[in-house]
PDB file of C-alpha atoms in Angstrom:
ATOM      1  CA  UNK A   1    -227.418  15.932 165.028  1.00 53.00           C
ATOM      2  CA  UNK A   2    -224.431  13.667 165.561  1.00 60.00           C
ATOM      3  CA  UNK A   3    -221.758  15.474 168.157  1.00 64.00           C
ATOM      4  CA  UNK A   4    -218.277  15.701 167.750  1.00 73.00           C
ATOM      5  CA  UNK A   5    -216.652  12.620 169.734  1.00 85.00           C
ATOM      6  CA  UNK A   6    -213.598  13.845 172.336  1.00 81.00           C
ATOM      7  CA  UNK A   7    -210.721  11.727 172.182  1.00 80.00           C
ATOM      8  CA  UNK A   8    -209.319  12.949 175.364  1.00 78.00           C
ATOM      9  CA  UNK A   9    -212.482  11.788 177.903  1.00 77.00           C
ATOM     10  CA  UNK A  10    -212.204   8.775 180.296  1.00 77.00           C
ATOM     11  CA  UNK A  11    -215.249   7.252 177.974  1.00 79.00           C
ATOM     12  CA  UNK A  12    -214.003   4.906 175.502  1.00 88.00           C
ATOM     13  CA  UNK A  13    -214.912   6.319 171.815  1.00 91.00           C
ATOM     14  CA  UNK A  14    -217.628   3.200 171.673  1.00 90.00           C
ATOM     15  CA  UNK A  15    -219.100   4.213 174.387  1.00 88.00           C
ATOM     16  CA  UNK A  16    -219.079   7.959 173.001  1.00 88.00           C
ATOM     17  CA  UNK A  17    -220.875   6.883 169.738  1.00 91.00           C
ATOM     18  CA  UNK A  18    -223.482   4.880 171.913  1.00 89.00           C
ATOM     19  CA  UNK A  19    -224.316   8.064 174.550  1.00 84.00           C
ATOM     20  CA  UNK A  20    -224.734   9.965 170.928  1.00 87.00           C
ATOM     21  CA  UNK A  21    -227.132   7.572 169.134  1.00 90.00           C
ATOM     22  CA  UNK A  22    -229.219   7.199 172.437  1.00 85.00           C
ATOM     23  CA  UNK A  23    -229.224  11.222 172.224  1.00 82.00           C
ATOM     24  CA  UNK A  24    -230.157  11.130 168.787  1.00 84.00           C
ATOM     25  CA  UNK A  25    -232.852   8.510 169.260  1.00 84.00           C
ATOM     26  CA  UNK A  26    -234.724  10.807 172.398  1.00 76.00           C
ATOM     27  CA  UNK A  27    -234.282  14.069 170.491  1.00 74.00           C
ATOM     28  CA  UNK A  28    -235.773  12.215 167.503  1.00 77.00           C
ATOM     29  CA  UNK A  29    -233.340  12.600 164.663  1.00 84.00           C
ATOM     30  CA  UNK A  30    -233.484   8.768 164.822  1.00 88.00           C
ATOM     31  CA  UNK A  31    -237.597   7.668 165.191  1.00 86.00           C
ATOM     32  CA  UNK A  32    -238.783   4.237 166.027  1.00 88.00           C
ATOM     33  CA  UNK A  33    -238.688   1.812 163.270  1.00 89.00           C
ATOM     34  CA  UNK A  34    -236.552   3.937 161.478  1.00 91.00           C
ATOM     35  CA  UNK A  35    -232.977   3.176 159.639  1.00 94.00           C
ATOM     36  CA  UNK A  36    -229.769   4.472 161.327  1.00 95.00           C
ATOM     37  CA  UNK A  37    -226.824   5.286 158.915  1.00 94.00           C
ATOM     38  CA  UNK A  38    -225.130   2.253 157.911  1.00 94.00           C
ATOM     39  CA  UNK A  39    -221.220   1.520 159.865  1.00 93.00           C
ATOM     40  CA  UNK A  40    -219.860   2.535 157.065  1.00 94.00           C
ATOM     41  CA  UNK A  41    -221.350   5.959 157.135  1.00 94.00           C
ATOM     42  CA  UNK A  42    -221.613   6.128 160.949  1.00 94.00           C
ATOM     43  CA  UNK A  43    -217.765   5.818 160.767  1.00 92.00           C
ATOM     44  CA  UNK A  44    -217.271   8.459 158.365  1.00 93.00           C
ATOM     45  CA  UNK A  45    -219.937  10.556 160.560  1.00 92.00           C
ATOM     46  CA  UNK A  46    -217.759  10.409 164.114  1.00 92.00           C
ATOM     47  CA  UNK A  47    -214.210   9.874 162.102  1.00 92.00           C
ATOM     48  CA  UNK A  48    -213.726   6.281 163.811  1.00 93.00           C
ATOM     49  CA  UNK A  49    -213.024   2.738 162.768  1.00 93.00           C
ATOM     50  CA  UNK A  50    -215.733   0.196 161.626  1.00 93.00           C
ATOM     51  CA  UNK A  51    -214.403  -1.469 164.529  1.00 94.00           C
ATOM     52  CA  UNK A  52    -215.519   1.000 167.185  1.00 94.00           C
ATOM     53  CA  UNK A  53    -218.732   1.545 165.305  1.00 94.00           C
ATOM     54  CA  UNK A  54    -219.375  -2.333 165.294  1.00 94.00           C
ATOM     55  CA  UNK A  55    -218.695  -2.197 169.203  1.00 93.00           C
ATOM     56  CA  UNK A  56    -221.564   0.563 169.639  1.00 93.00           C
ATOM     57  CA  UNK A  57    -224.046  -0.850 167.460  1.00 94.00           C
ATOM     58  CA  UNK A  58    -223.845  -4.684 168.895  1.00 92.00           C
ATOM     59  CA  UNK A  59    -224.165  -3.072 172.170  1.00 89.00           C
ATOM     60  CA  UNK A  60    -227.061  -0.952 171.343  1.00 90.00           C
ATOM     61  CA  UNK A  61    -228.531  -4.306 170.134  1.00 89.00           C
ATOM     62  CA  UNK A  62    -227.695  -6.125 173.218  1.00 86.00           C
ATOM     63  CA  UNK A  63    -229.514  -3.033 175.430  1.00 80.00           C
ATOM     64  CA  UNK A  64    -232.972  -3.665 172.748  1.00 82.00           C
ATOM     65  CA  UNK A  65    -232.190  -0.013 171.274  1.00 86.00           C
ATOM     66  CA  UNK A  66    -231.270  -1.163 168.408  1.00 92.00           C
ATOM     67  CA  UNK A  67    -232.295  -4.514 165.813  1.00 92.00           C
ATOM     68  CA  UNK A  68    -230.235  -5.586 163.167  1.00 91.00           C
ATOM     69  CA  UNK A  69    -232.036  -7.064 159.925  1.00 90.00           C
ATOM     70  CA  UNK A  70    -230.283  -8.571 157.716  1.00 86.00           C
ATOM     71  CA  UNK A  71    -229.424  -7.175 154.530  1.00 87.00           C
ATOM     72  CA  UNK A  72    -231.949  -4.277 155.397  1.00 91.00           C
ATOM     73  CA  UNK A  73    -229.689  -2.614 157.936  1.00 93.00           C
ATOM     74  CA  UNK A  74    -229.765  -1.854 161.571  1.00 95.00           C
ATOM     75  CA  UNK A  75    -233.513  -0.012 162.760  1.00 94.00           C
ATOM     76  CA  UNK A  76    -234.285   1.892 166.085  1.00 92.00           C
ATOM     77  CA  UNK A  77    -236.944  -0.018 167.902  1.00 88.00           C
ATOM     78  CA  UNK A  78    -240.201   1.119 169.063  1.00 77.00           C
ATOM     79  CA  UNK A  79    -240.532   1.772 172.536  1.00 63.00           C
ATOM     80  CA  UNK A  80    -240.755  -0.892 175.081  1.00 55.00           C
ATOM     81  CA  UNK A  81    -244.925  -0.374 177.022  1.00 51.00           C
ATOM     82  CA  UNK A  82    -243.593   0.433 180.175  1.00 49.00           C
ATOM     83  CA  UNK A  83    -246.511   0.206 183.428  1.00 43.00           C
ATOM     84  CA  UNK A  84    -248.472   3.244 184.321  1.00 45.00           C
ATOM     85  CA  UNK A  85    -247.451   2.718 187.775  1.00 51.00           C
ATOM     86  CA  UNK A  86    -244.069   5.751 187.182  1.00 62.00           C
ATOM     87  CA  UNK A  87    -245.729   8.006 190.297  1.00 61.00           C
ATOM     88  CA  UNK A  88    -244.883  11.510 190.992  1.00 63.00           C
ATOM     89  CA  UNK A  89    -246.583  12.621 194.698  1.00 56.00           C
ATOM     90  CA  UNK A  90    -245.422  16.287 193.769  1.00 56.00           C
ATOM     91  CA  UNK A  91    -245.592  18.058 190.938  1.00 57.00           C
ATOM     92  CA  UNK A  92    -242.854  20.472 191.793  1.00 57.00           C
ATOM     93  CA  UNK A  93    -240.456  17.330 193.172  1.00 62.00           C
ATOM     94  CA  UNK A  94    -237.370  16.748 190.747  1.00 71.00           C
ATOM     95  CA  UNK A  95    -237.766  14.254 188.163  1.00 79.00           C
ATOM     96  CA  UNK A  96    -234.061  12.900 189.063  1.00 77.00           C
ATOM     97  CA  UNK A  97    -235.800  12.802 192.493  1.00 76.00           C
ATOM     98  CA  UNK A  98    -238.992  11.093 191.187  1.00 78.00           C
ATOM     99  CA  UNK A  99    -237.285   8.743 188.508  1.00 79.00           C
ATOM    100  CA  UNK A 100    -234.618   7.115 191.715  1.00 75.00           C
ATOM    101  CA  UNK A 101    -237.876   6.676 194.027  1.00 75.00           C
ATOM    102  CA  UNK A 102    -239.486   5.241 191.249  1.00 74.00           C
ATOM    103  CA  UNK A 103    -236.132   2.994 190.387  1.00 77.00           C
ATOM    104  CA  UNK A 104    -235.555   3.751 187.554  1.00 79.00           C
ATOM    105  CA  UNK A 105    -232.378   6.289 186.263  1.00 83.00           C
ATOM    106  CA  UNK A 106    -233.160   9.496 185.159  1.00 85.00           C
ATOM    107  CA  UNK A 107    -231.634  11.214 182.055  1.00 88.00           C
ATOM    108  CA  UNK A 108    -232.110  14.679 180.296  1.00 90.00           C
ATOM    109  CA  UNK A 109    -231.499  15.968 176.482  1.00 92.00           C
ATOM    110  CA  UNK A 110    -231.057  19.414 176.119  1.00 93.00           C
ATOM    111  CA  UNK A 111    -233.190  20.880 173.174  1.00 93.00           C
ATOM    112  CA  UNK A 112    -233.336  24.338 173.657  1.00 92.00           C
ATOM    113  CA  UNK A 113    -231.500  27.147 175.417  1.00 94.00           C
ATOM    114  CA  UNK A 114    -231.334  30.507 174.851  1.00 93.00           C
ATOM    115  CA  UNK A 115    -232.931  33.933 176.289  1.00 92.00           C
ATOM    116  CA  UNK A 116    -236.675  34.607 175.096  1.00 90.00           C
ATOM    117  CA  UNK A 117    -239.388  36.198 175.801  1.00 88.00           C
ATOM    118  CA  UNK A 118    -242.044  34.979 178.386  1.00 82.00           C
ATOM    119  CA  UNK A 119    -245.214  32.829 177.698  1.00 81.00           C
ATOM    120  CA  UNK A 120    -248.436  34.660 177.779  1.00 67.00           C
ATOM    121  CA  UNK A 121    -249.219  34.377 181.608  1.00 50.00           C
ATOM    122  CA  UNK A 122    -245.887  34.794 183.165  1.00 50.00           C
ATOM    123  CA  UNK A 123    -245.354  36.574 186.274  1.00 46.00           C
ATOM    124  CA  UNK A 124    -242.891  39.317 185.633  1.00 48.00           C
ATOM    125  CA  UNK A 125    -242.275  40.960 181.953  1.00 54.00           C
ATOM    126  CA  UNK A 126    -239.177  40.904 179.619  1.00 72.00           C
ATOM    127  CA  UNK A 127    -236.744  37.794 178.650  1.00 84.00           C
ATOM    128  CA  UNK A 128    -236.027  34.410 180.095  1.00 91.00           C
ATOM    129  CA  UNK A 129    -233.551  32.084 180.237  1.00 93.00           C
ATOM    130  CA  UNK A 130    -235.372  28.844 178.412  1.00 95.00           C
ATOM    131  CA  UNK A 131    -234.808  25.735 179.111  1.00 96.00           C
ATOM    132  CA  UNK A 132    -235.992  22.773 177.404  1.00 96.00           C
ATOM    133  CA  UNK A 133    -235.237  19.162 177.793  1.00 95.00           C
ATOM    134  CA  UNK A 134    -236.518  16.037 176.958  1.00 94.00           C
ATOM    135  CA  UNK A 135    -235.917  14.106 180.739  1.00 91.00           C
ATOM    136  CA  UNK A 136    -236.146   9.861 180.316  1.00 88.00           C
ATOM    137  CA  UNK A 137    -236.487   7.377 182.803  1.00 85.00           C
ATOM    138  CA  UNK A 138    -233.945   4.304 182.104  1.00 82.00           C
ATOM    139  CA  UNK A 139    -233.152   6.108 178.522  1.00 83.00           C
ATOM    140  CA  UNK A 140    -237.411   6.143 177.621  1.00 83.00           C
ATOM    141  CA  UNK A 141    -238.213   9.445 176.797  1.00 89.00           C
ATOM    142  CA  UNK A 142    -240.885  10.610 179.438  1.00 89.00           C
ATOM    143  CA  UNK A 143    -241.250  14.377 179.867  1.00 91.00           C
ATOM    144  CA  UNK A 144    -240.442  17.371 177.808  1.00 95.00           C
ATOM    145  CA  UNK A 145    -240.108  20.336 180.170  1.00 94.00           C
ATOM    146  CA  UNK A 146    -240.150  23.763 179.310  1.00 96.00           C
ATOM    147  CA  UNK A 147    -238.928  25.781 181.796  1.00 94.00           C
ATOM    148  CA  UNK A 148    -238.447  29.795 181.790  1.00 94.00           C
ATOM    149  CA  UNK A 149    -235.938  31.405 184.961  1.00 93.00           C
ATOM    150  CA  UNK A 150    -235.125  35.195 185.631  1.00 89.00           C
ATOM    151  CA  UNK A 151    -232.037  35.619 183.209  1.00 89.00           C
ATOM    152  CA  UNK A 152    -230.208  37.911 186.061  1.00 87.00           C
ATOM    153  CA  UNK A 153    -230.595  35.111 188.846  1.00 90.00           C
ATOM    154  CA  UNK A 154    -229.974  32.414 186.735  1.00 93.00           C
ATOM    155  CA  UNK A 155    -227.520  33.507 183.813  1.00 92.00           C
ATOM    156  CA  UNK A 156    -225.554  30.641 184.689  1.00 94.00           C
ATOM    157  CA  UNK A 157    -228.247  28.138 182.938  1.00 95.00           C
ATOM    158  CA  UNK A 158    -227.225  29.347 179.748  1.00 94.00           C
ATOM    159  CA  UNK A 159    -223.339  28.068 179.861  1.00 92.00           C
ATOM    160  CA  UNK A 160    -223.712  25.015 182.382  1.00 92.00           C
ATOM    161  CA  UNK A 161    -223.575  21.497 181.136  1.00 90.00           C
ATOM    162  CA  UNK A 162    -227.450  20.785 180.836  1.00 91.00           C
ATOM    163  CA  UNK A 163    -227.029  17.235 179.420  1.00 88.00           C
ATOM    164  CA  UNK A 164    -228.433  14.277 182.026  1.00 85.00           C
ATOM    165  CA  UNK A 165    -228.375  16.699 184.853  1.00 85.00           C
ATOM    166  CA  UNK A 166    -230.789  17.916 187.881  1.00 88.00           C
ATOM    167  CA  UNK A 167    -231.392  22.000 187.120  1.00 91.00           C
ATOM    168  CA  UNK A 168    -232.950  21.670 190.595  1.00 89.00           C
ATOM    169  CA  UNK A 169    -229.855  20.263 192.005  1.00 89.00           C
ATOM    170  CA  UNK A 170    -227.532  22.639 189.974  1.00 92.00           C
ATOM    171  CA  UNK A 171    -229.409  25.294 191.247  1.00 93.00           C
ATOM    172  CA  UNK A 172    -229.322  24.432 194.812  1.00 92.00           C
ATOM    173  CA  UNK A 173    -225.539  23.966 194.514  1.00 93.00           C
ATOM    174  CA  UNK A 174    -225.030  27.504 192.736  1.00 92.00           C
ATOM    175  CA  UNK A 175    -227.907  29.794 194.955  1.00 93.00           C
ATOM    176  CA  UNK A 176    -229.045  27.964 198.108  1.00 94.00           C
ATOM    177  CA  UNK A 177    -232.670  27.927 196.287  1.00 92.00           C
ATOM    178  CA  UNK A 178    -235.361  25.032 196.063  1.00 88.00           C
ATOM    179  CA  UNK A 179    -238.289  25.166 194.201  1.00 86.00           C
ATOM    180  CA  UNK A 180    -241.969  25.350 196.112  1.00 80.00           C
ATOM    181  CA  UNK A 181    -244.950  25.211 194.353  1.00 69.00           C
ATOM    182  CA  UNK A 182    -247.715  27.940 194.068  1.00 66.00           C
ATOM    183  CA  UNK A 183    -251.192  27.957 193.723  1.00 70.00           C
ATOM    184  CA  UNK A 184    -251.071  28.924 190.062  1.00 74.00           C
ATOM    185  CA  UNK A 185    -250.303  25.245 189.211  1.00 80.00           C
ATOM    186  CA  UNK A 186    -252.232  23.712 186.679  1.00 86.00           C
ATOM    187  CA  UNK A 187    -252.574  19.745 185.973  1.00 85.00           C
ATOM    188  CA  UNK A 188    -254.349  19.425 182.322  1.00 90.00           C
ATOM    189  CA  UNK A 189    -254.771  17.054 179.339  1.00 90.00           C
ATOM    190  CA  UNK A 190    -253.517  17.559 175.858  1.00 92.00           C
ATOM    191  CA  UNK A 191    -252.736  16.082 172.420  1.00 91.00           C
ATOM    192  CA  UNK A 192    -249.360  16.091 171.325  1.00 90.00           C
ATOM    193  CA  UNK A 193    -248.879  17.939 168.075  1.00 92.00           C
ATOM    194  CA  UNK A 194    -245.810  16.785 165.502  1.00 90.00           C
ATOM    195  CA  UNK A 195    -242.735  18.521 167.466  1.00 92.00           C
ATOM    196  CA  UNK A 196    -243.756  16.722 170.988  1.00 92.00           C
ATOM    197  CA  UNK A 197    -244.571  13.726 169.397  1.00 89.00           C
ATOM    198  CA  UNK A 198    -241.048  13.650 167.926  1.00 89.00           C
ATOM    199  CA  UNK A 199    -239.403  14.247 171.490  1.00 91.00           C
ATOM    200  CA  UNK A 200    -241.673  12.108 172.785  1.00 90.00           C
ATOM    201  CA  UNK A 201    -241.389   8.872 170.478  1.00 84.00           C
ATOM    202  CA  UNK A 202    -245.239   8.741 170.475  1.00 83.00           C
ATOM    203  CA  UNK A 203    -247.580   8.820 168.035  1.00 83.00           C
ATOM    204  CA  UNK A 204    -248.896  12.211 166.890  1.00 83.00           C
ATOM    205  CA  UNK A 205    -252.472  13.011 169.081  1.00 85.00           C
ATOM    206  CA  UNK A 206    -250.898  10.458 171.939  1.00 86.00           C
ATOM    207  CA  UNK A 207    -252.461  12.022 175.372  1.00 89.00           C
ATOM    208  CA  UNK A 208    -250.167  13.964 177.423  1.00 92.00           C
ATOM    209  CA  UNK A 209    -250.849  15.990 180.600  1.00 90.00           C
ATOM    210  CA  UNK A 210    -250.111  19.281 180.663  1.00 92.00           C
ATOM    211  CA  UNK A 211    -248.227  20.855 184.049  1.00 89.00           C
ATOM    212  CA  UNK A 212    -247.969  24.542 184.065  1.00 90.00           C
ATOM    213  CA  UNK A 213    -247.127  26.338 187.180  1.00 87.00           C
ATOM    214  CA  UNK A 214    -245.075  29.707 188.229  1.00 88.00           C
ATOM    215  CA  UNK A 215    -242.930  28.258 191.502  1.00 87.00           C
ATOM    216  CA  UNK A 216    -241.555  30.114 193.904  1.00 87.00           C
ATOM    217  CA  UNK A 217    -238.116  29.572 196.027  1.00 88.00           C
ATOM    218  CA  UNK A 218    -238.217  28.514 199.407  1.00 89.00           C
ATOM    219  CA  UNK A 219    -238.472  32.063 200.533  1.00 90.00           C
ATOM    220  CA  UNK A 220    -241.756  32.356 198.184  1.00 87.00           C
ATOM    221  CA  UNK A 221    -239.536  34.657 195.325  1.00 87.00           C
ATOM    222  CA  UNK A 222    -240.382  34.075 192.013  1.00 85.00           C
ATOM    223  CA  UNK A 223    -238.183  31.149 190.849  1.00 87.00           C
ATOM    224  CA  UNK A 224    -239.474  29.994 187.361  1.00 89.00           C
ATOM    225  CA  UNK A 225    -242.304  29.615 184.833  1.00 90.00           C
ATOM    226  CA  UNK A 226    -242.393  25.575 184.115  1.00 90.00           C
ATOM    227  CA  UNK A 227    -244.297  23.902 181.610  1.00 93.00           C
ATOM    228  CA  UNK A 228    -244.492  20.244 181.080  1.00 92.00           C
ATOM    229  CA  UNK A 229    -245.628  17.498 178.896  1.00 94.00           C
ATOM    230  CA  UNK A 230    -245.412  13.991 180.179  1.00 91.00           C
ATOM    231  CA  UNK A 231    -246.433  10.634 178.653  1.00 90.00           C
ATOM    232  CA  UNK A 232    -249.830   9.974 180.080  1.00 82.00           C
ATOM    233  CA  UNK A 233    -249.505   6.054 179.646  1.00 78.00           C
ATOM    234  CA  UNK A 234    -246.228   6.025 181.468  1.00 74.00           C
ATOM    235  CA  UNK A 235    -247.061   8.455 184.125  1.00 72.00           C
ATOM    236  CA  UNK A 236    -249.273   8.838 187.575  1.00 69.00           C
ATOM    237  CA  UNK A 237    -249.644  12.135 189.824  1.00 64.00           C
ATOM    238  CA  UNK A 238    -250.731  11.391 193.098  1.00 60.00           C
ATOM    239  CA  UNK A 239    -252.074  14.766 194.494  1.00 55.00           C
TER     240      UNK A 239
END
């Protein structure tokens, strides 16, 4: 849902309402050929002027996000076909990493944290810290991962800013640890069902591959349970 704008950032409040559309667009409260909420009520929505609103939406429209139709109302477009040529040579590598080898700029949209149990399968018992995010290459959403860390070691997940960053990176900065993988890792197809889809911006059914691994840390410690769904069409593993 729409965020609360912060008058005080370096980010002008245009730019503000743009980052939060974008948001809204990847987490799919906004869906491709779908209406956005008129200026009118997009003002009322982030308490700004039609003017600032305006300024967002025309440059929305300028980036393709967004098409205006007149006297229909402004629509979110449907995903540019991207080429299948997006490569990832290791499964365990960092999608920031991946996306700037790839040229393209990564970007991530929190959509759940909290402590939960464990998926069926994972290598010690009790709660996690879960982390899911929908990560997008040059704004296109491209992966939803689904990521489950010790909640002693990494209590920190659940307070850190989570938006359009590397956990990998974060992690290194906080503990000294890097992810390795293990030979538990699993590369499968699937369908996506209704809440992927969504995330996604595919249709429902759209092929996906599946990643599920448990990776260890450099010193080969338990470091997470990952799951991940990635846009088939978009996407290449080279293993």
């Amino acid at each position: 849902m729409p965020s609360e704008l912060n008058p005080r950032s370096s980010s002008p409040l245009y730019q503000q309402v743009m980052d939060d559309i974008v948001h809204d667009i990847a987490s799919g409260l906004y869906r491709p050929g779908e209406k956005i909420p008129s200026e009118a009520d997009l003002g009322d929505i982030y308490d700004v002027s039609r003017i600032t609103v305006r300024r967002a939406v025309e440059e929305l429209v300028k980036q393709g996000k967004l098409t205006k139709r007149q006297g229909k109302g402004t629509f979110v477009n449907e995903a540019e076909e991207g080429p299948s040529s997006f490569q990832n040579d290791d499964i365990v590598q960092s999608f920031s990493v991946t996306c700037e080898a790839n040229g393209v700029v990564p970007g991530a949209v929190l959509v759940t944290r909290e402590l939960a149990p464990l998926p069926d399968g994972g290598a010690c018992d009790g709660r996690a810290v879960r982390v899911k995010r929908v990560r997008t290459a040059d704004g296109r959403p491209l992966m939803v991962e689904d990521n489950f860390f010790d909640p002693e070691r990494y209590q920190f997940l659940l307070e850190s800013d989570l938006d359009g960053c590397s956990i990998f990176r974060l992690i290194e900065e906080r503990c000294g640890l890097v992810p390795r993988n293990s030979d538990s890792c699993v590369l499968s197809m699937e369908r996506a069902d209704i809440e992927l889809a969504g995330l996604l911006q595919v249709p429902e059914n759209e092929p996906l591959f599946s990643v599920r691994g448990e990776y260890l840390d450099q010193y080969g410690n338990p470091m997470f349970l990952g799951i991940q769904h990635v846009v088939g069409k978009h996407y290449s593993f080279r293993l």
